[in-house]
PDB file of C-alpha atoms in Angstrom:
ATOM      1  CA  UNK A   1      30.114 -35.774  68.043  1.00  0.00           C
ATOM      2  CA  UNK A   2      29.536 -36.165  71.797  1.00  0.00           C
ATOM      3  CA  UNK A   3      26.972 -32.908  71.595  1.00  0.00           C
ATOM      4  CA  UNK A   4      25.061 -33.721  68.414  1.00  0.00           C
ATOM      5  CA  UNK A   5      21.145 -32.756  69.255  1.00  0.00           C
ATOM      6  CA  UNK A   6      18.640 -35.892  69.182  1.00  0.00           C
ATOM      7  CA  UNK A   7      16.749 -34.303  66.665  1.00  0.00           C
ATOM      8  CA  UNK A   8      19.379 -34.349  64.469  1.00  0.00           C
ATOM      9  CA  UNK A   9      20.654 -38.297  65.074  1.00  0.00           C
ATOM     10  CA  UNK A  10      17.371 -39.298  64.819  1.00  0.00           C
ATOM     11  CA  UNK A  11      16.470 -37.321  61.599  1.00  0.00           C
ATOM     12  CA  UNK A  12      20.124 -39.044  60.033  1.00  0.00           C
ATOM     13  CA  UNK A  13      19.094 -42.332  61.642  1.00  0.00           C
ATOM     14  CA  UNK A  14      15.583 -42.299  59.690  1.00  0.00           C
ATOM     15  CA  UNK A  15      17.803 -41.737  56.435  1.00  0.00           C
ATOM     16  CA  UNK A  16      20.109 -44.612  56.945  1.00  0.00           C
ATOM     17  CA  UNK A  17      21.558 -46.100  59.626  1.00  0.00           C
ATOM     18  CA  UNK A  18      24.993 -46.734  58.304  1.00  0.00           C
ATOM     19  CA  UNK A  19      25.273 -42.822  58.410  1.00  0.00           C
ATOM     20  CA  UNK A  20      25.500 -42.878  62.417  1.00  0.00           C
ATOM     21  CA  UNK A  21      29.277 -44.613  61.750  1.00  0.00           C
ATOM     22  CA  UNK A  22      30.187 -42.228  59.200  1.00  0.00           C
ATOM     23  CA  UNK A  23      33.534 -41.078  60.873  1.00  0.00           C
ATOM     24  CA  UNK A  24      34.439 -38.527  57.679  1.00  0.00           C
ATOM     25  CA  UNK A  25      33.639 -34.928  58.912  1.00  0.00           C
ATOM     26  CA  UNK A  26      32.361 -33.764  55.194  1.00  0.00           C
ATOM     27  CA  UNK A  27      29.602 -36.250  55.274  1.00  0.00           C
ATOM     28  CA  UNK A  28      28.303 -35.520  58.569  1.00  0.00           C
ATOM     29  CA  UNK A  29      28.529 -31.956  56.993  1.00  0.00           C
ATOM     30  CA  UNK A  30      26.425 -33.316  54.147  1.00  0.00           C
ATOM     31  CA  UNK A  31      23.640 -34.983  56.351  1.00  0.00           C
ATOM     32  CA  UNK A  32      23.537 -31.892  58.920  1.00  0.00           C
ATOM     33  CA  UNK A  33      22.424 -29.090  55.551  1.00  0.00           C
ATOM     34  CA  UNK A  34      20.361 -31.814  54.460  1.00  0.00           C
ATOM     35  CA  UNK A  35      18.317 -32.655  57.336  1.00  0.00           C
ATOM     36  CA  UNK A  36      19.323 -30.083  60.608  1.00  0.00           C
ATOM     37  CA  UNK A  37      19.005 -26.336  59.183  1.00  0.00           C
ATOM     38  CA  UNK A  38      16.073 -24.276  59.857  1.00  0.00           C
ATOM     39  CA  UNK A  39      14.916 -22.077  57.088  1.00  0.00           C
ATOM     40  CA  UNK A  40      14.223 -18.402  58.203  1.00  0.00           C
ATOM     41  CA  UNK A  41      12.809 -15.250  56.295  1.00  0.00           C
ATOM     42  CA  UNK A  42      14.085 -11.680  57.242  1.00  0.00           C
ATOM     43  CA  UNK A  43      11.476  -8.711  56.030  1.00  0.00           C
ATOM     44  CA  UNK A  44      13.621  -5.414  56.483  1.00  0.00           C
ATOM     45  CA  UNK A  45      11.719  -1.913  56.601  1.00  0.00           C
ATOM     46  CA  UNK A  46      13.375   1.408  55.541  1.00  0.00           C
ATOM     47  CA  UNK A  47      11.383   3.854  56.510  1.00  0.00           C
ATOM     48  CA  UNK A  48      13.242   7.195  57.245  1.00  0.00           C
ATOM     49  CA  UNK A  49      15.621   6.180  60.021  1.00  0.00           C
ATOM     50  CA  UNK A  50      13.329   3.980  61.376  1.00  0.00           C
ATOM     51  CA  UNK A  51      14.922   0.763  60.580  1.00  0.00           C
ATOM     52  CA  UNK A  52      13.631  -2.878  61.794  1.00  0.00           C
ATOM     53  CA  UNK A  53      12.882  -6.081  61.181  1.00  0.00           C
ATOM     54  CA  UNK A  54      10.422  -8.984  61.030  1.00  0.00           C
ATOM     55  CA  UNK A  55      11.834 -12.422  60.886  1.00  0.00           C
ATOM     56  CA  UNK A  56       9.552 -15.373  59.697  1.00  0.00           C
ATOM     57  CA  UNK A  57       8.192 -17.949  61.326  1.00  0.00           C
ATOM     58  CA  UNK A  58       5.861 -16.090  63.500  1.00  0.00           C
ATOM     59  CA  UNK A  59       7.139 -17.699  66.489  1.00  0.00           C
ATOM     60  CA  UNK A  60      10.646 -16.019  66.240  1.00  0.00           C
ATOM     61  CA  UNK A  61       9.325 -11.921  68.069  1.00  0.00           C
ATOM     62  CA  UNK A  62      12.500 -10.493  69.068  1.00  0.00           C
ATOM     63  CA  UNK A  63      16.635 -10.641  68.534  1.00  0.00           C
ATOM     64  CA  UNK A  64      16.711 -13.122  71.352  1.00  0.00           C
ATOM     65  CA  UNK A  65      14.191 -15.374  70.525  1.00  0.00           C
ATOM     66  CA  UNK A  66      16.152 -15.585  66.930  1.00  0.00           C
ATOM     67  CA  UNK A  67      18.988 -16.096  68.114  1.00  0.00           C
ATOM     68  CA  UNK A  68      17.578 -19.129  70.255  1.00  0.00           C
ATOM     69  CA  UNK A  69      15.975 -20.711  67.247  1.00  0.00           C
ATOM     70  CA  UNK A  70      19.282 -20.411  64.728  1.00  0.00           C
ATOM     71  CA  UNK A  71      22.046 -22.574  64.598  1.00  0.00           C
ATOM     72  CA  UNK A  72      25.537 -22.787  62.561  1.00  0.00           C
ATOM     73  CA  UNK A  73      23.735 -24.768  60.033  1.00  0.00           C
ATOM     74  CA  UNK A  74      20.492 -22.329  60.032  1.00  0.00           C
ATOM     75  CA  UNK A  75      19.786 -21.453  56.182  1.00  0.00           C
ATOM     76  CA  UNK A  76      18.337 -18.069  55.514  1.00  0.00           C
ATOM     77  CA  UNK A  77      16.123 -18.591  52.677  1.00  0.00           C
ATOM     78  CA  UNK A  78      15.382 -15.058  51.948  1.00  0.00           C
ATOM     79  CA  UNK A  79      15.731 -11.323  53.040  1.00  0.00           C
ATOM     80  CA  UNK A  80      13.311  -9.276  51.652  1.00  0.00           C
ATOM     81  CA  UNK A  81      13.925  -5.573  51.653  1.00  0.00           C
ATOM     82  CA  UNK A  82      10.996  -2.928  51.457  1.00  0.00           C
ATOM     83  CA  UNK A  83       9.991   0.646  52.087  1.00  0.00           C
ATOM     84  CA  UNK A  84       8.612  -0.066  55.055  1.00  0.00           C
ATOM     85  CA  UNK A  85       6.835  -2.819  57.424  1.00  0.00           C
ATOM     86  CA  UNK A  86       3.320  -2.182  57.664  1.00  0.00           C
ATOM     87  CA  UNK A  87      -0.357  -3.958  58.100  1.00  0.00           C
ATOM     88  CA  UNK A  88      -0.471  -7.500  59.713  1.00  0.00           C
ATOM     89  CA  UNK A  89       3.060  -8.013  59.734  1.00  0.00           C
ATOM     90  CA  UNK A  90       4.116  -4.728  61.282  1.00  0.00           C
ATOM     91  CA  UNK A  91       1.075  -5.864  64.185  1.00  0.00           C
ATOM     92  CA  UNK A  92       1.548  -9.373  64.619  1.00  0.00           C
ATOM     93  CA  UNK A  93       4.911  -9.042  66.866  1.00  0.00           C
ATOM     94  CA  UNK A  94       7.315  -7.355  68.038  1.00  0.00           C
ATOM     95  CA  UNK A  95       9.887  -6.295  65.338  1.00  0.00           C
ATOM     96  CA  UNK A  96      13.460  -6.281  65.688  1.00  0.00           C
ATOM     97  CA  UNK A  97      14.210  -2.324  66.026  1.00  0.00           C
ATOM     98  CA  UNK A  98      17.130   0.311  66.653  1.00  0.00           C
ATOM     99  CA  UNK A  99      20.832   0.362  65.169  1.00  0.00           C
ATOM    100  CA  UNK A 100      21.864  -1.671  68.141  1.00  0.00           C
ATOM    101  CA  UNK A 101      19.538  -4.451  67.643  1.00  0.00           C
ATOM    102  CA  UNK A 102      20.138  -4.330  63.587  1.00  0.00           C
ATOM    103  CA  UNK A 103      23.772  -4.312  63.905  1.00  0.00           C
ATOM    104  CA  UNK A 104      23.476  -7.481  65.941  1.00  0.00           C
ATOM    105  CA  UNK A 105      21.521  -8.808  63.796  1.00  0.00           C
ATOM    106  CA  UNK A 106      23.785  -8.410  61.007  1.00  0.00           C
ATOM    107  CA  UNK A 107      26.710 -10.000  62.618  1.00  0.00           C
ATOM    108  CA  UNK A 108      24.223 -13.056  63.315  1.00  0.00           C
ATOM    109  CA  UNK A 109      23.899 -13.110  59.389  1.00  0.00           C
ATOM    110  CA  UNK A 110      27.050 -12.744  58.157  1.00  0.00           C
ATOM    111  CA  UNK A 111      28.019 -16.432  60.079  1.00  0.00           C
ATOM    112  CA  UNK A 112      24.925 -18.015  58.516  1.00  0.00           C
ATOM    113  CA  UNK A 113      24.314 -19.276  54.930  1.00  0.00           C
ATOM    114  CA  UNK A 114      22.393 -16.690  52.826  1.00  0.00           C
ATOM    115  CA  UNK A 115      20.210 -17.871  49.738  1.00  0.00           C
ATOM    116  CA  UNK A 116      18.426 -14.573  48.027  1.00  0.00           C
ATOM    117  CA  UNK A 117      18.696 -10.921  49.423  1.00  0.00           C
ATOM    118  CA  UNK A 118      15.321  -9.109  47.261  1.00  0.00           C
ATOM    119  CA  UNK A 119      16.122  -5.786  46.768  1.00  0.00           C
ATOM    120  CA  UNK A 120      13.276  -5.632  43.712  1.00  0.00           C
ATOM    121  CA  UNK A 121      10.706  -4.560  45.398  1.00  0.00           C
ATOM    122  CA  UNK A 122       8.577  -1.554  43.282  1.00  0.00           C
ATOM    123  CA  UNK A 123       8.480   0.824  45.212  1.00  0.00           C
ATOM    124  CA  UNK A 124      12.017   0.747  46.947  1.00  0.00           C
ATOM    125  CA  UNK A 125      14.112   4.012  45.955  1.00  0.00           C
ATOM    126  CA  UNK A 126      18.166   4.059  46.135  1.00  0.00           C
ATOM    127  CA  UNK A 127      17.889   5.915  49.635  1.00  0.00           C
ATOM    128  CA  UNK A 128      16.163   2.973  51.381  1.00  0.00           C
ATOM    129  CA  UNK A 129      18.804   0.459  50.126  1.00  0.00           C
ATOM    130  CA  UNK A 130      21.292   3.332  51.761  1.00  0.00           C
ATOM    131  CA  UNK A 131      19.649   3.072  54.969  1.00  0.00           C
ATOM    132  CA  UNK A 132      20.177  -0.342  55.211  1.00  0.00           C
ATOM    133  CA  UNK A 133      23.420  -0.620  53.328  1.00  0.00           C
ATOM    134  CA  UNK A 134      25.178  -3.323  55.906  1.00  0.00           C
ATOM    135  CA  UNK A 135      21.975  -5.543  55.800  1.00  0.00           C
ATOM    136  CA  UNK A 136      22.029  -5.121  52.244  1.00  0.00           C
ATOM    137  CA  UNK A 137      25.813  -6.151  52.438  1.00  0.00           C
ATOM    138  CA  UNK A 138      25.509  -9.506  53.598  1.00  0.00           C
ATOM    139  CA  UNK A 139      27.013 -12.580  51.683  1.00  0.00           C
ATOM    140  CA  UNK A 140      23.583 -13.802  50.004  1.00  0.00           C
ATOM    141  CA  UNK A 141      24.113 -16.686  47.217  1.00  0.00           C
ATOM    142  CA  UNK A 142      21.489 -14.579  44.898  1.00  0.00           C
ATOM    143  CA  UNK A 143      20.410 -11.089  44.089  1.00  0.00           C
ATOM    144  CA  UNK A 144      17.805  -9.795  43.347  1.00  0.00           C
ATOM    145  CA  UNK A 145      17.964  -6.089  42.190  1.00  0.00           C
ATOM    146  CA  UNK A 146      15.928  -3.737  40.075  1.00  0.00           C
ATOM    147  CA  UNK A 147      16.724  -1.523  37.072  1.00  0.00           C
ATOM    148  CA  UNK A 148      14.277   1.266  39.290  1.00  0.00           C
ATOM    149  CA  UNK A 149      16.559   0.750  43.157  1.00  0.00           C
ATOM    150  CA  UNK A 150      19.062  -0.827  42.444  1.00  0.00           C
ATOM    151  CA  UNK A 151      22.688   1.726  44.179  1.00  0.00           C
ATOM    152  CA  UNK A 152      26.176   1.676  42.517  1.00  0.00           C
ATOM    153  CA  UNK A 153      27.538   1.679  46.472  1.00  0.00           C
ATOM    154  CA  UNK A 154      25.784  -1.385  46.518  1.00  0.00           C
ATOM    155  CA  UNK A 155      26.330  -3.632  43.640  1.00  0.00           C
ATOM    156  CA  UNK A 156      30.194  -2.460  43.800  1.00  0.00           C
ATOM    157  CA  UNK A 157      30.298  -4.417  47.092  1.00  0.00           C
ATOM    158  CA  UNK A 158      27.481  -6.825  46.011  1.00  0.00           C
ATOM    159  CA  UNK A 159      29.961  -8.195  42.553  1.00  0.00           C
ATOM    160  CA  UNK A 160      33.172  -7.598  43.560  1.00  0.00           C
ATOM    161  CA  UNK A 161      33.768  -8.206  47.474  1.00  0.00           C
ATOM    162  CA  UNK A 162      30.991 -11.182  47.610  1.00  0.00           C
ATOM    163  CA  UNK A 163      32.983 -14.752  47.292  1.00  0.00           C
ATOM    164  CA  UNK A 164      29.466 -16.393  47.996  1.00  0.00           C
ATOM    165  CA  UNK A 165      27.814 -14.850  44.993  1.00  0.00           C
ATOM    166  CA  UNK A 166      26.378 -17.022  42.106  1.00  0.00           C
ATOM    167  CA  UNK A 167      23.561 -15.506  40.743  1.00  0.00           C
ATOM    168  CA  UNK A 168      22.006 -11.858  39.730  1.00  0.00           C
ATOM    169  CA  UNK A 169      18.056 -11.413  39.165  1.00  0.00           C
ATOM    170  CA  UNK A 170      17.091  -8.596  37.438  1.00  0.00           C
ATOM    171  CA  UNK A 171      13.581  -6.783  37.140  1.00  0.00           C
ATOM    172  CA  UNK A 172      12.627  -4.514  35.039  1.00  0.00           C
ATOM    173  CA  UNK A 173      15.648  -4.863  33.452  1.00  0.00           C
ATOM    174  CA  UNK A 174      16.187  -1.885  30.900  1.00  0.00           C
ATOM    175  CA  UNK A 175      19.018  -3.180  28.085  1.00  0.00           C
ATOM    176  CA  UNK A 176      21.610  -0.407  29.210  1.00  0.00           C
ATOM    177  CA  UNK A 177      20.776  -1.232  33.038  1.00  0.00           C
ATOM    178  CA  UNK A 178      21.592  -4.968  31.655  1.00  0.00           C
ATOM    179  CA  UNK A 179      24.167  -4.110  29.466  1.00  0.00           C
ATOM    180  CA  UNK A 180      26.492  -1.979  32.284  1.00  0.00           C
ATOM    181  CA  UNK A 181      26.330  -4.279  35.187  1.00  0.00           C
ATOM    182  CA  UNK A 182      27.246  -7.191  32.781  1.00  0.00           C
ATOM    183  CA  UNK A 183      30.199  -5.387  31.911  1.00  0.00           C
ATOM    184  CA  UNK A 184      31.362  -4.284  34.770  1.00  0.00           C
ATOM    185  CA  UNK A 185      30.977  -7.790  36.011  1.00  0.00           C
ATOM    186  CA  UNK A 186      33.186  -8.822  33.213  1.00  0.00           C
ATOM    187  CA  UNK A 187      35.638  -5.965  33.580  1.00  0.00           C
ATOM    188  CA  UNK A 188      36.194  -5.923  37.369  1.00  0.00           C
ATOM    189  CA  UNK A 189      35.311  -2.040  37.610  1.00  0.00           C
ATOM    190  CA  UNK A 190      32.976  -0.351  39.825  1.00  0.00           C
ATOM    191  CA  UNK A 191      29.496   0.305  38.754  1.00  0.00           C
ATOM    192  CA  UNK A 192      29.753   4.113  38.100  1.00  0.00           C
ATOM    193  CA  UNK A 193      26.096   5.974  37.276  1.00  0.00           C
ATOM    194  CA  UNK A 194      24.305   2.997  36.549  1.00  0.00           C
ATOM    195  CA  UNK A 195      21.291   4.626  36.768  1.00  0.00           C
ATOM    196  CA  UNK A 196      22.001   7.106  34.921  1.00  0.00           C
ATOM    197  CA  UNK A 197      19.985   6.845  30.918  1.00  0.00           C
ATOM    198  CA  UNK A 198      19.119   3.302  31.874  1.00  0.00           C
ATOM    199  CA  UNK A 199      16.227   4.304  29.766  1.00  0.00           C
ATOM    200  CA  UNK A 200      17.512   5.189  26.629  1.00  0.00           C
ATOM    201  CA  UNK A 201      19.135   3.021  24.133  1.00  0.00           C
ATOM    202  CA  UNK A 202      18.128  -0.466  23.358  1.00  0.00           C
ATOM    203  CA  UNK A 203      14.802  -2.876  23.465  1.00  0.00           C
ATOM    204  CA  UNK A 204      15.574  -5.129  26.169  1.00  0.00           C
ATOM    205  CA  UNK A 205      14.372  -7.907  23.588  1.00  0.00           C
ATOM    206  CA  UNK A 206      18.406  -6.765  22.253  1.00  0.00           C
ATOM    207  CA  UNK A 207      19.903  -8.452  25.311  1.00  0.00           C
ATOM    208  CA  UNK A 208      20.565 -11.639  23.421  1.00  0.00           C
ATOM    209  CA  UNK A 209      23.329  -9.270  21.323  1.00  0.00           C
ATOM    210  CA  UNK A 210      25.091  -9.653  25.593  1.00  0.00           C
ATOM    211  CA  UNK A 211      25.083 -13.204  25.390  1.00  0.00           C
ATOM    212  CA  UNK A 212      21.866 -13.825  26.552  1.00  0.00           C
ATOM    213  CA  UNK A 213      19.655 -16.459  25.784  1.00  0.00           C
ATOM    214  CA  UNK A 214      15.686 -15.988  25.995  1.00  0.00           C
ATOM    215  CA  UNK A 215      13.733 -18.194  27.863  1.00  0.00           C
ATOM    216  CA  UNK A 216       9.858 -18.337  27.823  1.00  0.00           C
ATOM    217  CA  UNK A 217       7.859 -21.240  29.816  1.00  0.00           C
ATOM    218  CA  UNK A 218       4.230 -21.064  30.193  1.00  0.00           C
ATOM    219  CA  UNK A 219       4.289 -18.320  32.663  1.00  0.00           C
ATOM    220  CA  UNK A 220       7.395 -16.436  32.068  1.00  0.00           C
ATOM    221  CA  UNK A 221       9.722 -14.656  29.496  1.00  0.00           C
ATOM    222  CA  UNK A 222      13.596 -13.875  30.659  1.00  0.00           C
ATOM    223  CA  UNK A 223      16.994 -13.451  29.416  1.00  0.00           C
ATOM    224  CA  UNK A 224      19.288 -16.047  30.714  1.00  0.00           C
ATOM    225  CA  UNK A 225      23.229 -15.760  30.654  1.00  0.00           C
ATOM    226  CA  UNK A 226      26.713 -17.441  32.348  1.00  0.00           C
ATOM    227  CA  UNK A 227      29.051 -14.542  32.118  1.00  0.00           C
ATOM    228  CA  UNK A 228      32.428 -14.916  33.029  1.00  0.00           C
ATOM    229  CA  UNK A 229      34.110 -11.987  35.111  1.00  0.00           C
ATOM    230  CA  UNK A 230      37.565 -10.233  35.067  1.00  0.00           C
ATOM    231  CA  UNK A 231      38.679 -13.018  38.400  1.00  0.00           C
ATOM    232  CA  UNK A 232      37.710 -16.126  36.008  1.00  0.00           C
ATOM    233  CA  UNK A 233      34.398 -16.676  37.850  1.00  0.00           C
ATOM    234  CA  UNK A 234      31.247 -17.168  36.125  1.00  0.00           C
ATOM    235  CA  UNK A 235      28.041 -16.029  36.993  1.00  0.00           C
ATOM    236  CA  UNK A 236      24.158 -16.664  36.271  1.00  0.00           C
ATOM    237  CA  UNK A 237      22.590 -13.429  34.731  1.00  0.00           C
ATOM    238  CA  UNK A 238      18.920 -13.258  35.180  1.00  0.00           C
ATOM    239  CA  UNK A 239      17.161 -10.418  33.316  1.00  0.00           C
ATOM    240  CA  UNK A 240      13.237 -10.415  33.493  1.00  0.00           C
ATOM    241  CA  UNK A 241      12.115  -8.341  30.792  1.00  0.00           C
ATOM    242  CA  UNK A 242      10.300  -4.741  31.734  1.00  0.00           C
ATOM    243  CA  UNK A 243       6.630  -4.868  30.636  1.00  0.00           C
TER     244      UNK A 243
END
C-alpha cells in the first residue's frame, strides 16, 4: 500500500473517497482492473521464419519500451495474428524481432491478463499458426479461430490445457468444422484431423441440431451455444456462418 502510484490513488480517489480506507485486499483488486490497467494490442507476423511483432499504442517501439509501459494489472485487449506485418505498420517503428526477443515476450504475456487471441485472419494457413505456436499458446479469455487456419496442435492446447478460457469465435464456420470441435470440447479428446472434410456434410444453417441457437441483429447472423465439456465447465460457442 506504501508503493501504490499517484495515478492510481488519485484515479480511486475521483471514484469515491471512502475507497482510499478500504483495508480488504479484493477490493483494492477491484478498483486497480477498473481504473489502473493499460490496454495493449499485439499484431504478430509469420512470415517464413521471420517472426516479430508490433505492439499498439504507437508509442510502445521495442521489448523494452513495453515492458516499461506494462504493469501486473496491464490488460491485453487483443493479439492479432497474421501472415505477415507489412505497409504503415511494418514502417512506423521498430518491431519486436528474433526468437530471443519473442520468447521474452511471451513470458511477459503469460503473467498478464489476455482478452482475445485472433487467429481468423483470411489468409493465415496452419503453418503460420505453427510458427508461432507459443504466442499462439498463451492463456487468452477468447478465441478466435477459423474453419480455413485453424491447427489440431493448437486447439488441443487451446481447450484442454487453458483454465482461462471462456469463449470460442468461429469464422467461416463449416457445420463439420463446428460440429468436431464441439465435441471434442464435450468429450475431453484431442482434436484429431479437424480439417480434414470440413467441407462436406451439413449446411451450417444445421448447427442449431448442436445446440445452437441463431442469432441475427441488424448487422449480423451467428450461431450461439453454452456447451458443457467432459471437466463440467461450460463454454460460449460462437459460430459466424460462412457466406
Amino acid at each position: 500500500m506504501d508503493n501504490l502510484p499517484f495515478f492510481f490513488a488519485s484515479s480511486v480517489a475521483q471514484k469515491s473517497l471512502d475507497l482510499l480506507f478500504a483495508q480488504d485486499t479484493d477490493q483494492w483488486r477491484k478498483v486497480a482492473y477498473d481504473y489502473v490497467r493499460p490496454y495493449v494490442a499485439i499484431l504478430i507476423g509469420a512470415k517464413k521464419d521471420n517472426v516479430s511483432a508490433l505492439v499498439i499504442p504507437t508509442k510502445i517501439h521495442s521489448l523494452e519500451s513495453f515492458k516499461a509501459t506494462i504493469n501486473p494489472l496491464t490488460k491485453v485487449s487483443k493479439i492479432l495474428l497474421h501472415d505477415r506485418i507489412t505497409g504503415q505498420d511494418a514502417d512506423a517503428r521498430e518491431c519486436i524481432r528474433g526468437s530471443d526477443q519473442m520468447y521474452a515476450l511471451v513470458q511477459l504475456l503469460n503473467r498478464l491478463q489476455i482478452e482475445g487471441l485472433d487467429l481468423s485472419y483470411c489468409l493465415l494457413r496452419p503453418e503460420h499458426i505453427s510458427r508461432c505456436i507459443e504466442m499462439c499458446r498463451v492463456p487468452a479469455r477468447i478465441i478466435c479461430i477459423s474453419s480455413l487456419s485453424a491447427t489440431d496442435e493448437l486447439l488441443n492446447y487451446r481447450m484442454l490445457k487453458n483454465p482461462n478460457l471462456k469463449e470460442v469465435h468461429v469464422y467461416k464456420a463449416y457445420y463439420n468444422f463446428v460440429w468436431k470441435l464441439t465435441e471434442s470440447w464435450k468429450n475431453g479428446l484431442k482434436q484429431e484431423s479437424l480439417n480434414a472434410d470440413f467441407k462436406k456434410g451439413k449446411h451450417s444453417d444445421n448447427l442449431c441440431e448442436l445446440g445452437f441457437e441463431l442469432v441475427e441483429t441488424w448487422d449480423h447472423k451467428y450461431f450461439n451455444g453454452q456447451i458443457c465439456g467432459f471437466s463440467g465447465k461450460t463454454i460460449r460457442f460462437v459460430a459466424f456462418k460462412f457466406m
